[in-house]
C-alpha cells in the first residue's frame, strides 16, 4: 500500500467542491435545471449502468487477479462489494422501465429494489473498509468463502425480488412517486456513506492510512451525493435520476482509481523506485558488484566495478566478458569459477584470489559468487561481488612477518643463552631465520682483517644453491665492497636492498641472485661496543619484503647475536685460560699426559674400585731404551718429537680406562685398572713391545725404538702407590738386565709364566709362516636320518718342539696379540678349499662350519675375507656356515646386525655357537639374521640325569623352531643323549658318539667321500 502525497489532494478536493456546488445549485435553484423528463432515458440509463458495471467488474478482477495468499482483508471486502454492485446494477438495468421484461414484468419498484440492494451492499462494504485496519494477513481460503457468501446473498435477494415481490416493502407507487421507505432508505444510505467518508477523511489527516485513502474518501462522498440526488427526483426519467447515476459513475471511477493505483500503478512505481533504490544501494556499497548470464557475459555492475574493469560507466560493461576487460589475463580462471558455481548451483563465498593489473601490479581480492535463479528455479547466471583486500593482505602479511620475527627473536635469544659454541650459535641462528622467519636464505660472513678486507661466509642455511661458489665480497671501498654486506660491516648500519632488479648497487650479484629466486635482501652488522665481527645477511623471495618494524626486530636480533658471540668468545677465552692453568697443574707440558700428581689421584680411584669388585691393578714402568744416545746425537727437538710419537703408539695399546703418565725424561708409567687376571696386563705389555717393532720415521731419520718395562701388581706386590712404583722400578731393572726390549714382573713366578708366554707368542708369529697349523673336522649329522650333512673345521697347532699345543692355550694368546685375525683368514680359506674338494666328490651337499673369534669379527674385514675365500676355492656360498658366540654379537648389536645382513645376502649360513650360555633372548634373536642355534655341550652333557639341563635343551629347540631356525647339539657322547634329542626334535647333532675331530684325509676315508 502507498501513502498519498499532499500534492495530489488539491485537484480531488476541487472536484468534490465543484460537484457539491452543482448539487447545491440544483437543490436551491431547481429552475436552473431542465426538470422535464429526459428523452430516450432508457438507452442513456443503460449506457451509464453498463459503464458502472464494467468498472465494478474491473475492480473485482484487478483485486482477485493481483492478490495472493497474503494481503489485506479490506481488499477482498472491496472486491466482493464491487462484484455485488455489478450484479445488482445489472439486474437493476435489466429491470428498468422501457427495457424488455427481465424474468418478470419490469417496473419502477422492481428496479428500485435492485438499486437499493446494490447501494446497501456498497455502503456497508465501504463502511467496513473505513473502520477496518489495512493489515496484511493470510486470506487464501477466506477470500473464496467471502466471494461465495456474496454470490449466495446476491442470488437470494434477486430471487426474492423477482419471484416474491410482495415480501419487499413498497418503494414506489404509481401516480404518487417514491414512498417514505424509499426516501428513508436513501437517507440511511447517505448517512452510511457520509460516515465512511468522515472516517476516511479522519484517516487522511491522522496519516493512519497505508492505502489510496483519498480516492476512497472521494468515492464515498460522491456516492452520498449520488444518493441525495435520488431523494429529489419524482420520476425515474428526470434529470435528478440522471445526475445520481453520473455521480455514482464518478464514484466508481475513483474506487477504480484507488484499486488501480494500489494494485497496478503503485506496484510498478514501487518496482521502479525499488530498482532505483537497489541501484543506489549497489552504488553505495563499498564493494565491486556484478552479475552475469550463463555465458559469463555481464548483465550489469556498479560504478566501482566498471572503473576496475577500465570503463567509466556500468552501461559500458553490459554484454562484455572478462577477456574484454582490464583483467583479461585472468579471464579463463574467472570463467571457470563462474561455470563451477552455475553447474554445481553452490555458492563460492569469501575466497581470496590474486589479480594482476595491466601495469603488472599484483593485488588481492576477496570474492563471492552465487548462482542466480529464475522463478522456475533454473540457473540463469551468477551474482558476484569482491573487495580489494590488498592493504588488508599486506597488513596481515606484515603482522605475520612481525609475529614470526618476534618468535624468531625469542628462539634466537634462547639459543644464545644456552649455547656454548660459536659455530653452533651461528648455525642455529641462520636455521631459525629461515625456518621461523620465513626467509629464503641466511648466512653469516665474518670480516677478515687481511689486506683485501674479505668477508668470509662461514655459516649458511636455506636455498643457496651455488651462490657461494663464486661469491667474492669485501668490506673495502671497491665495487665488491659496495653491496649490502660489505657496506653494513664498513658503516655499522643495516643496509636494505628492496629489489635486486632495480638496485644498481646489486649489479655484481644480480643475475645469480635472480636465478636463485632472491628478490630482496638485508645485511645487518654484527657489532657490539664498536667491535664489528661481520654481518648477518638475509634474503627473501619477495621484492620490498623488509618493512620498517620488521627491520627494527632484525636489528635487535643482529645486536643480540653480536653481543652473544663476543661475550661467548670472551668467556671461552677465560675458560680456556683457566683450563690451561688447571691442565698444567696435572699434566706434562710436552706430551700433555697426566703427571705424577694426577696419576696418584687416579690410582686411588682405581684401587677403591678394585677392592669393591675384587679385581687387580697394575703399574707398568716404561723406560725408552737408548733414549739418551738419540737425544744427544739428534738433538732435544727430535727427542721431544720421538717422545710424543711414542705416546701416540702406546695409546693404541691401552684401554680407555687406563692412564699413561710421563714421569720425566724418557720414563713413563701406565696405570692398568680393573683387571680380571695378570694375563691381561701381560697382553697389553706384549702389545706395547710388539707395536714398537716397527721403526719410527722422524724427519729424515728412521729410528728403531724399544722399551724396557717393569710390572707390579696390586694388591699382591704392594697396596700403595709409592710401593708399587718402587717394585715396578725393580722389575724394570731386571728387564734392562735381560737385554732390554722386554718386560719383567716383580713376582718371580709371574716372570716364569711371562717368559713362557713370550716364547709361545714368539713361536705363534712363526707358526703361520712355517705351516704349523692344521684343520681337523668333526662330522655333523641329521638327527632323524643319520645322514652326514656337514663338518665343523677346528684349528690345531703342531709345534715342532712342544708337539700338539692345546687350543685353550694358544687361541687366547693369538687373540691378545691380534694374530687371530690373520690365523682366522687362513682357517676360512683352508676350510673353503677342503669343502669344495669334498663337495666335488659328493652327490649330496656337505656344509662347512667355521668358528669366528670376537677379534676377527670386530677388527678383521670379515666380508672381504669370506668373499675372497669363496672366490679362490670356488665353493658355493650356501655351503659355508660361520659360527659366532652370543657375546660377540651383543658387544655392538647394530654393527653385528649390519655385518650379518651382508653375509646373509651373500648366501652364507650363520650359526650362534654355545647358545644358552649368553643372553639367549627372543628380542635380539629376532633382530639377527641367523639360520641355526648350536646348543652348548655343557647342557647336553648332563641332560639325561639333570632335569634342569633337559628343560633348557628342550626350550632352546622350541625357541629355535618358533623362529624358524634349525638347531644343532654339540658334545653328544651317548645313545641316551641322542635318543632324548630326537624326542625333543633337535635337527642336527655332532659329538664323540659319532667321531672326534679328525684330519681331512682320515675324514675322507672314514666317510667314503672318495667313492661317493
mmCIF file of C-alpha atoms in Angstrom, residues 557-833:
data_model
loop_
_atom_site.group_PDB
_atom_site.id
_atom_site.type_symbol
_atom_site.label_atom_id
_atom_site.label_comp_id
_atom_site.label_asym_id
_atom_site.label_seq_id
_atom_site.Cartn_x
_atom_site.Cartn_y
_atom_site.Cartn_z
ATOM 1 C CA UNK A 557 68.349 -9.865 16.564
ATOM 2 C CA UNK A 558 71.694 -8.921 14.997
ATOM 3 C CA UNK A 559 72.697 -6.861 18.035
ATOM 4 C CA UNK A 560 71.827 -9.731 20.364
ATOM 5 C CA UNK A 561 73.762 -12.143 18.158
ATOM 6 C CA UNK A 562 76.835 -9.925 18.078
ATOM 7 C CA UNK A 563 76.731 -9.371 21.820
ATOM 8 C CA UNK A 564 76.239 -13.100 22.405
ATOM 9 C CA UNK A 565 79.183 -14.082 20.186
ATOM 10 C CA UNK A 566 81.551 -11.503 21.632
ATOM 11 C CA UNK A 567 80.507 -12.439 25.173
ATOM 12 C CA UNK A 568 80.934 -16.135 24.345
ATOM 13 C CA UNK A 569 84.387 -15.538 22.891
ATOM 14 C CA UNK A 570 85.433 -13.629 25.992
ATOM 15 C CA UNK A 571 84.030 -16.322 28.279
ATOM 16 C CA UNK A 572 85.632 -19.138 26.303
ATOM 17 C CA UNK A 573 88.988 -17.352 26.286
ATOM 18 C CA UNK A 574 88.791 -17.004 30.055
ATOM 19 C CA UNK A 575 87.697 -20.635 30.456
ATOM 20 C CA UNK A 576 90.461 -21.792 28.134
ATOM 21 C CA UNK A 577 92.999 -19.899 30.167
ATOM 22 C CA UNK A 578 91.648 -21.385 33.384
ATOM 23 C CA UNK A 579 91.535 -24.805 31.770
ATOM 24 C CA UNK A 580 95.115 -24.433 30.565
ATOM 25 C CA UNK A 581 96.273 -23.433 34.023
ATOM 26 C CA UNK A 582 94.395 -26.333 35.593
ATOM 27 C CA UNK A 583 95.740 -28.676 32.939
ATOM 28 C CA UNK A 584 99.337 -27.627 33.528
ATOM 29 C CA UNK A 585 98.965 -28.361 37.225
ATOM 30 C CA UNK A 586 98.117 -32.011 36.488
ATOM 31 C CA UNK A 587 99.728 -32.700 33.117
ATOM 32 C CA UNK A 588 103.085 -32.861 31.431
ATOM 33 C CA UNK A 589 103.725 -29.792 29.274
ATOM 34 C CA UNK A 590 105.354 -31.724 26.402
ATOM 35 C CA UNK A 591 103.124 -34.769 25.959
ATOM 36 C CA UNK A 592 100.020 -33.423 27.766
ATOM 37 C CA UNK A 593 99.914 -36.690 29.675
ATOM 38 C CA UNK A 594 98.820 -36.771 33.314
ATOM 39 C CA UNK A 595 101.715 -36.016 35.645
ATOM 40 C CA UNK A 596 102.550 -37.908 38.813
ATOM 41 C CA UNK A 597 100.068 -35.859 40.864
ATOM 42 C CA UNK A 598 97.089 -36.731 38.628
ATOM 43 C CA UNK A 599 98.297 -40.326 38.234
ATOM 44 C CA UNK A 600 98.323 -40.770 42.024
ATOM 45 C CA UNK A 601 94.731 -39.484 42.196
ATOM 46 C CA UNK A 602 93.590 -41.916 39.505
ATOM 47 C CA UNK A 603 95.449 -44.741 41.263
ATOM 48 C CA UNK A 604 93.479 -44.082 44.452
ATOM 49 C CA UNK A 605 90.216 -44.288 42.487
ATOM 50 C CA UNK A 606 91.376 -47.465 40.740
ATOM 51 C CA UNK A 607 92.256 -49.357 43.933
ATOM 52 C CA UNK A 608 88.957 -48.299 45.537
ATOM 53 C CA UNK A 609 87.138 -49.872 42.591
ATOM 54 C CA UNK A 610 89.403 -52.921 42.666
ATOM 55 C CA UNK A 611 88.674 -53.540 46.339
ATOM 56 C CA UNK A 612 84.912 -53.370 45.724
ATOM 57 C CA UNK A 613 84.969 -55.647 42.665
ATOM 58 C CA UNK A 614 87.876 -57.898 43.746
ATOM 59 C CA UNK A 615 89.957 -57.075 40.667
ATOM 60 C CA UNK A 616 93.621 -56.222 40.091
ATOM 61 C CA UNK A 617 95.533 -53.036 39.319
ATOM 62 C CA UNK A 618 98.872 -52.973 37.514
ATOM 63 C CA UNK A 619 101.666 -50.403 37.381
ATOM 64 C CA UNK A 620 103.811 -50.537 34.241
ATOM 65 C CA UNK A 621 107.024 -48.549 34.464
ATOM 66 C CA UNK A 622 108.447 -47.961 30.977
ATOM 67 C CA UNK A 623 111.867 -46.662 30.040
ATOM 68 C CA UNK A 624 112.815 -45.816 26.451
ATOM 69 C CA UNK A 625 115.907 -47.815 25.587
ATOM 70 C CA UNK A 626 118.950 -45.787 24.469
ATOM 71 C CA UNK A 627 116.994 -42.506 24.505
ATOM 72 C CA UNK A 628 119.973 -40.559 25.867
ATOM 73 C CA UNK A 629 122.010 -41.541 22.829
ATOM 74 C CA UNK A 630 119.199 -40.355 20.470
ATOM 75 C CA UNK A 631 118.766 -37.123 22.409
ATOM 76 C CA UNK A 632 122.450 -36.339 22.459
ATOM 77 C CA UNK A 633 123.143 -37.226 18.832
ATOM 78 C CA UNK A 634 119.994 -35.924 17.077
ATOM 79 C CA UNK A 635 119.010 -33.095 19.389
ATOM 80 C CA UNK A 636 116.381 -32.401 22.001
ATOM 81 C CA UNK A 637 113.813 -31.240 19.446
ATOM 82 C CA UNK A 638 113.789 -34.559 17.654
ATOM 83 C CA UNK A 639 113.916 -36.307 21.016
ATOM 84 C CA UNK A 640 110.762 -34.474 22.079
ATOM 85 C CA UNK A 641 109.052 -35.474 18.831
ATOM 86 C CA UNK A 642 110.057 -39.074 19.466
ATOM 87 C CA UNK A 643 108.534 -38.978 22.940
ATOM 88 C CA UNK A 644 105.261 -37.574 21.568
ATOM 89 C CA UNK A 645 105.103 -40.193 18.804
ATOM 90 C CA UNK A 646 105.903 -42.942 21.311
ATOM 91 C CA UNK A 647 102.975 -41.825 23.452
ATOM 92 C CA UNK A 648 100.667 -41.985 20.419
ATOM 93 C CA UNK A 649 101.723 -45.593 19.766
ATOM 94 C CA UNK A 650 101.310 -46.610 23.399
ATOM 95 C CA UNK A 651 97.807 -45.157 23.493
ATOM 96 C CA UNK A 652 96.826 -47.588 20.725
ATOM 97 C CA UNK A 653 97.583 -50.494 23.057
ATOM 98 C CA UNK A 654 95.751 -49.491 26.222
ATOM 99 C CA UNK A 655 92.089 -49.258 27.140
ATOM 100 C CA UNK A 656 90.066 -46.100 27.739
ATOM 101 C CA UNK A 657 90.062 -46.775 31.483
ATOM 102 C CA UNK A 658 93.861 -46.940 31.607
ATOM 103 C CA UNK A 659 96.217 -43.996 32.135
ATOM 104 C CA UNK A 660 99.650 -43.142 30.675
ATOM 105 C CA UNK A 661 101.744 -40.721 32.713
ATOM 106 C CA UNK A 662 105.113 -39.176 31.927
ATOM 107 C CA UNK A 663 107.351 -39.080 34.964
ATOM 108 C CA UNK A 664 110.098 -37.072 33.311
ATOM 109 C CA UNK A 665 112.711 -37.584 30.624
ATOM 110 C CA UNK A 666 112.064 -40.863 28.812
ATOM 111 C CA UNK A 667 110.266 -42.600 31.688
ATOM 112 C CA UNK A 668 106.526 -43.353 31.645
ATOM 113 C CA UNK A 669 104.066 -45.076 33.973
ATOM 114 C CA UNK A 670 100.962 -46.865 32.715
ATOM 115 C CA UNK A 671 98.151 -47.486 35.209
ATOM 116 C CA UNK A 672 96.038 -50.525 34.246
ATOM 117 C CA UNK A 673 92.751 -50.730 36.167
ATOM 118 C CA UNK A 674 90.014 -53.267 36.774
ATOM 119 C CA UNK A 675 91.997 -56.324 35.635
ATOM 120 C CA UNK A 676 90.456 -59.773 35.974
ATOM 121 C CA UNK A 677 93.836 -61.506 35.852
ATOM 122 C CA UNK A 678 97.548 -60.945 35.374
ATOM 123 C CA UNK A 679 97.279 -62.205 31.787
ATOM 124 C CA UNK A 680 95.508 -59.014 30.703
ATOM 125 C CA UNK A 681 98.398 -56.886 31.968
ATOM 126 C CA UNK A 682 100.811 -59.188 30.228
ATOM 127 C CA UNK A 683 98.865 -58.997 26.946
ATOM 128 C CA UNK A 684 98.875 -55.183 26.965
ATOM 129 C CA UNK A 685 102.584 -55.191 27.730
ATOM 130 C CA UNK A 686 103.255 -57.530 24.830
ATOM 131 C CA UNK A 687 101.196 -55.327 22.524
ATOM 132 C CA UNK A 688 103.314 -52.316 23.532
ATOM 133 C CA UNK A 689 106.532 -54.172 22.830
ATOM 134 C CA UNK A 690 105.109 -55.504 19.574
ATOM 135 C CA UNK A 691 103.935 -52.134 18.273
ATOM 136 C CA UNK A 692 107.445 -50.714 18.688
ATOM 137 C CA UNK A 693 108.958 -53.398 16.488
ATOM 138 C CA UNK A 694 108.045 -51.163 13.564
ATOM 139 C CA UNK A 695 110.644 -48.348 13.035
ATOM 140 C CA UNK A 696 109.593 -44.739 13.616
ATOM 141 C CA UNK A 697 110.077 -42.157 10.867
ATOM 142 C CA UNK A 698 111.314 -38.902 12.431
ATOM 143 C CA UNK A 699 112.067 -36.239 9.837
ATOM 144 C CA UNK A 700 114.752 -37.761 7.653
ATOM 145 C CA UNK A 701 115.674 -40.372 10.286
ATOM 146 C CA UNK A 702 114.343 -43.896 10.695
ATOM 147 C CA UNK A 703 114.635 -44.897 14.349
ATOM 148 C CA UNK A 704 114.358 -48.333 15.906
ATOM 149 C CA UNK A 705 112.825 -47.721 19.293
ATOM 150 C CA UNK A 706 112.120 -50.120 22.135
ATOM 151 C CA UNK A 707 111.000 -50.035 25.732
ATOM 152 C CA UNK A 708 112.002 -51.938 28.831
ATOM 153 C CA UNK A 709 109.036 -52.478 31.120
ATOM 154 C CA UNK A 710 108.725 -53.340 34.795
ATOM 155 C CA UNK A 711 105.370 -54.505 36.179
ATOM 156 C CA UNK A 712 103.988 -54.581 39.713
ATOM 157 C CA UNK A 713 100.514 -55.748 40.755
ATOM 158 C CA UNK A 714 98.029 -54.510 43.331
ATOM 159 C CA UNK A 715 97.393 -55.952 45.889
ATOM 160 C CA UNK A 716 99.998 -58.745 45.603
ATOM 161 C CA UNK A 717 103.152 -56.604 45.386
ATOM 162 C CA UNK A 718 102.020 -53.570 47.394
ATOM 163 C CA UNK A 719 98.870 -51.760 48.441
ATOM 164 C CA UNK A 720 100.053 -48.183 47.956
ATOM 165 C CA UNK A 721 101.160 -46.115 45.013
ATOM 166 C CA UNK A 722 104.741 -45.457 46.033
ATOM 167 C CA UNK A 723 105.329 -49.104 46.951
ATOM 168 C CA UNK A 724 104.036 -50.325 43.590
ATOM 169 C CA UNK A 725 106.122 -47.775 41.686
ATOM 170 C CA UNK A 726 109.222 -48.828 43.621
ATOM 171 C CA UNK A 727 108.625 -52.523 42.870
ATOM 172 C CA UNK A 728 107.876 -51.772 39.227
ATOM 173 C CA UNK A 729 111.183 -49.912 39.120
ATOM 174 C CA UNK A 730 112.915 -53.031 40.490
ATOM 175 C CA UNK A 731 111.239 -55.138 37.799
ATOM 176 C CA UNK A 732 112.318 -52.549 35.177
ATOM 177 C CA UNK A 733 115.988 -53.032 36.075
ATOM 178 C CA UNK A 734 115.516 -56.783 35.696
ATOM 179 C CA UNK A 735 114.129 -56.168 32.192
ATOM 180 C CA UNK A 736 117.079 -53.927 31.385
ATOM 181 C CA UNK A 737 119.458 -56.618 32.636
ATOM 182 C CA UNK A 738 117.663 -59.193 30.423
ATOM 183 C CA UNK A 739 118.774 -57.261 27.339
ATOM 184 C CA UNK A 740 116.106 -54.575 27.039
ATOM 185 C CA UNK A 741 113.072 -54.667 24.694
ATOM 186 C CA UNK A 742 111.374 -56.946 27.207
ATOM 187 C CA UNK A 743 109.400 -56.864 30.437
ATOM 188 C CA UNK A 744 109.568 -58.369 33.864
ATOM 189 C CA UNK A 745 107.091 -58.808 36.699
ATOM 190 C CA UNK A 746 108.150 -58.040 40.236
ATOM 191 C CA UNK A 747 106.989 -61.644 41.217
ATOM 192 C CA UNK A 748 109.380 -64.459 40.265
ATOM 193 C CA UNK A 749 106.620 -66.904 39.334
ATOM 194 C CA UNK A 750 104.951 -64.302 37.149
ATOM 195 C CA UNK A 751 108.256 -63.834 35.405
ATOM 196 C CA UNK A 752 108.474 -67.551 34.696
ATOM 197 C CA UNK A 753 104.956 -67.556 33.203
ATOM 198 C CA UNK A 754 105.668 -64.362 31.307
ATOM 199 C CA UNK A 755 108.833 -65.796 29.773
ATOM 200 C CA UNK A 756 106.967 -68.937 28.737
ATOM 201 C CA UNK A 757 104.146 -66.904 27.185
ATOM 202 C CA UNK A 758 106.630 -64.698 25.375
ATOM 203 C CA UNK A 759 108.337 -67.729 23.900
ATOM 204 C CA UNK A 760 104.983 -69.241 22.913
ATOM 205 C CA UNK A 761 103.815 -65.956 21.409
ATOM 206 C CA UNK A 762 107.096 -65.612 19.535
ATOM 207 C CA UNK A 763 106.593 -69.120 18.147
ATOM 208 C CA UNK A 764 102.991 -68.214 17.281
ATOM 209 C CA UNK A 765 104.258 -65.481 14.949
ATOM 210 C CA UNK A 766 106.258 -68.078 13.031
ATOM 211 C CA UNK A 767 103.645 -70.835 13.099
ATOM 212 C CA UNK A 768 101.608 -69.498 10.218
ATOM 213 C CA UNK A 769 104.687 -68.932 8.061
ATOM 214 C CA UNK A 770 106.071 -72.380 8.903
ATOM 215 C CA UNK A 771 102.730 -74.084 8.124
ATOM 216 C CA UNK A 772 102.425 -75.481 11.645
ATOM 217 C CA UNK A 773 98.634 -75.045 11.779
ATOM 218 C CA UNK A 774 96.267 -77.857 10.807
ATOM 219 C CA UNK A 775 92.474 -78.179 10.483
ATOM 220 C CA UNK A 776 90.629 -81.130 11.989
ATOM 221 C CA UNK A 777 86.984 -81.780 11.067
ATOM 222 C CA UNK A 778 84.169 -83.106 13.249
ATOM 223 C CA UNK A 779 81.191 -84.503 11.305
ATOM 224 C CA UNK A 780 77.614 -83.230 11.741
ATOM 225 C CA UNK A 781 74.586 -85.497 11.155
ATOM 226 C CA UNK A 782 70.853 -85.217 10.593
ATOM 227 C CA UNK A 783 69.247 -86.400 13.833
ATOM 228 C CA UNK A 784 66.424 -88.381 12.231
ATOM 229 C CA UNK A 785 68.026 -89.876 9.113
ATOM 230 C CA UNK A 786 71.587 -90.114 10.454
ATOM 231 C CA UNK A 787 72.831 -88.702 7.138
ATOM 232 C CA UNK A 788 76.169 -86.822 7.087
ATOM 233 C CA UNK A 789 75.265 -83.193 6.317
ATOM 234 C CA UNK A 790 78.324 -81.170 7.335
ATOM 235 C CA UNK A 791 81.564 -80.779 9.217
ATOM 236 C CA UNK A 792 82.981 -78.228 11.673
ATOM 237 C CA UNK A 793 86.550 -77.064 10.982
ATOM 238 C CA UNK A 794 88.661 -76.901 14.202
ATOM 239 C CA UNK A 795 92.155 -75.316 14.422
ATOM 240 C CA UNK A 796 95.145 -77.327 15.714
ATOM 241 C CA UNK A 797 98.805 -76.233 16.259
ATOM 242 C CA UNK A 798 101.540 -78.810 15.753
ATOM 243 C CA UNK A 799 104.537 -77.135 17.475
ATOM 244 C CA UNK A 800 107.896 -78.534 16.255
ATOM 245 C CA UNK A 801 109.238 -78.772 19.858
ATOM 246 C CA UNK A 802 106.195 -78.774 22.139
ATOM 247 C CA UNK A 803 104.086 -81.055 19.948
ATOM 248 C CA UNK A 804 100.320 -80.544 19.712
ATOM 249 C CA UNK A 805 99.542 -77.317 21.645
ATOM 250 C CA UNK A 806 96.081 -77.068 23.220
ATOM 251 C CA UNK A 807 93.781 -74.515 21.510
ATOM 252 C CA UNK A 808 92.787 -73.347 25.008
ATOM 253 C CA UNK A 809 96.403 -72.190 25.434
ATOM 254 C CA UNK A 810 97.332 -70.655 22.108
ATOM 255 C CA UNK A 811 93.965 -69.196 20.978
ATOM 256 C CA UNK A 812 93.876 -66.619 23.855
ATOM 257 C CA UNK A 813 97.492 -65.665 23.031
ATOM 258 C CA UNK A 814 96.542 -65.240 19.376
ATOM 259 C CA UNK A 815 93.559 -63.081 20.318
ATOM 260 C CA UNK A 816 95.545 -60.893 22.736
ATOM 261 C CA UNK A 817 98.314 -60.360 20.195
ATOM 262 C CA UNK A 818 95.911 -59.764 17.321
ATOM 263 C CA UNK A 819 97.324 -62.701 15.329
ATOM 264 C CA UNK A 820 93.919 -64.332 15.447
ATOM 265 C CA UNK A 821 92.777 -62.143 12.526
ATOM 266 C CA UNK A 822 95.493 -63.443 10.224
ATOM 267 C CA UNK A 823 95.089 -67.004 11.520
ATOM 268 C CA UNK A 824 91.321 -66.810 11.118
ATOM 269 C CA UNK A 825 91.677 -65.781 7.464
ATOM 270 C CA UNK A 826 93.870 -68.867 6.898
ATOM 271 C CA UNK A 827 91.256 -71.083 8.577
ATOM 272 C CA UNK A 828 88.425 -69.763 6.360
ATOM 273 C CA UNK A 829 90.490 -70.196 3.182
ATOM 274 C CA UNK A 830 91.598 -73.743 4.051
ATOM 275 C CA UNK A 831 88.108 -74.815 5.166
ATOM 276 C CA UNK A 832 86.531 -73.478 1.937
ATOM 277 C CA UNK A 833 89.127 -75.288 -0.187
#
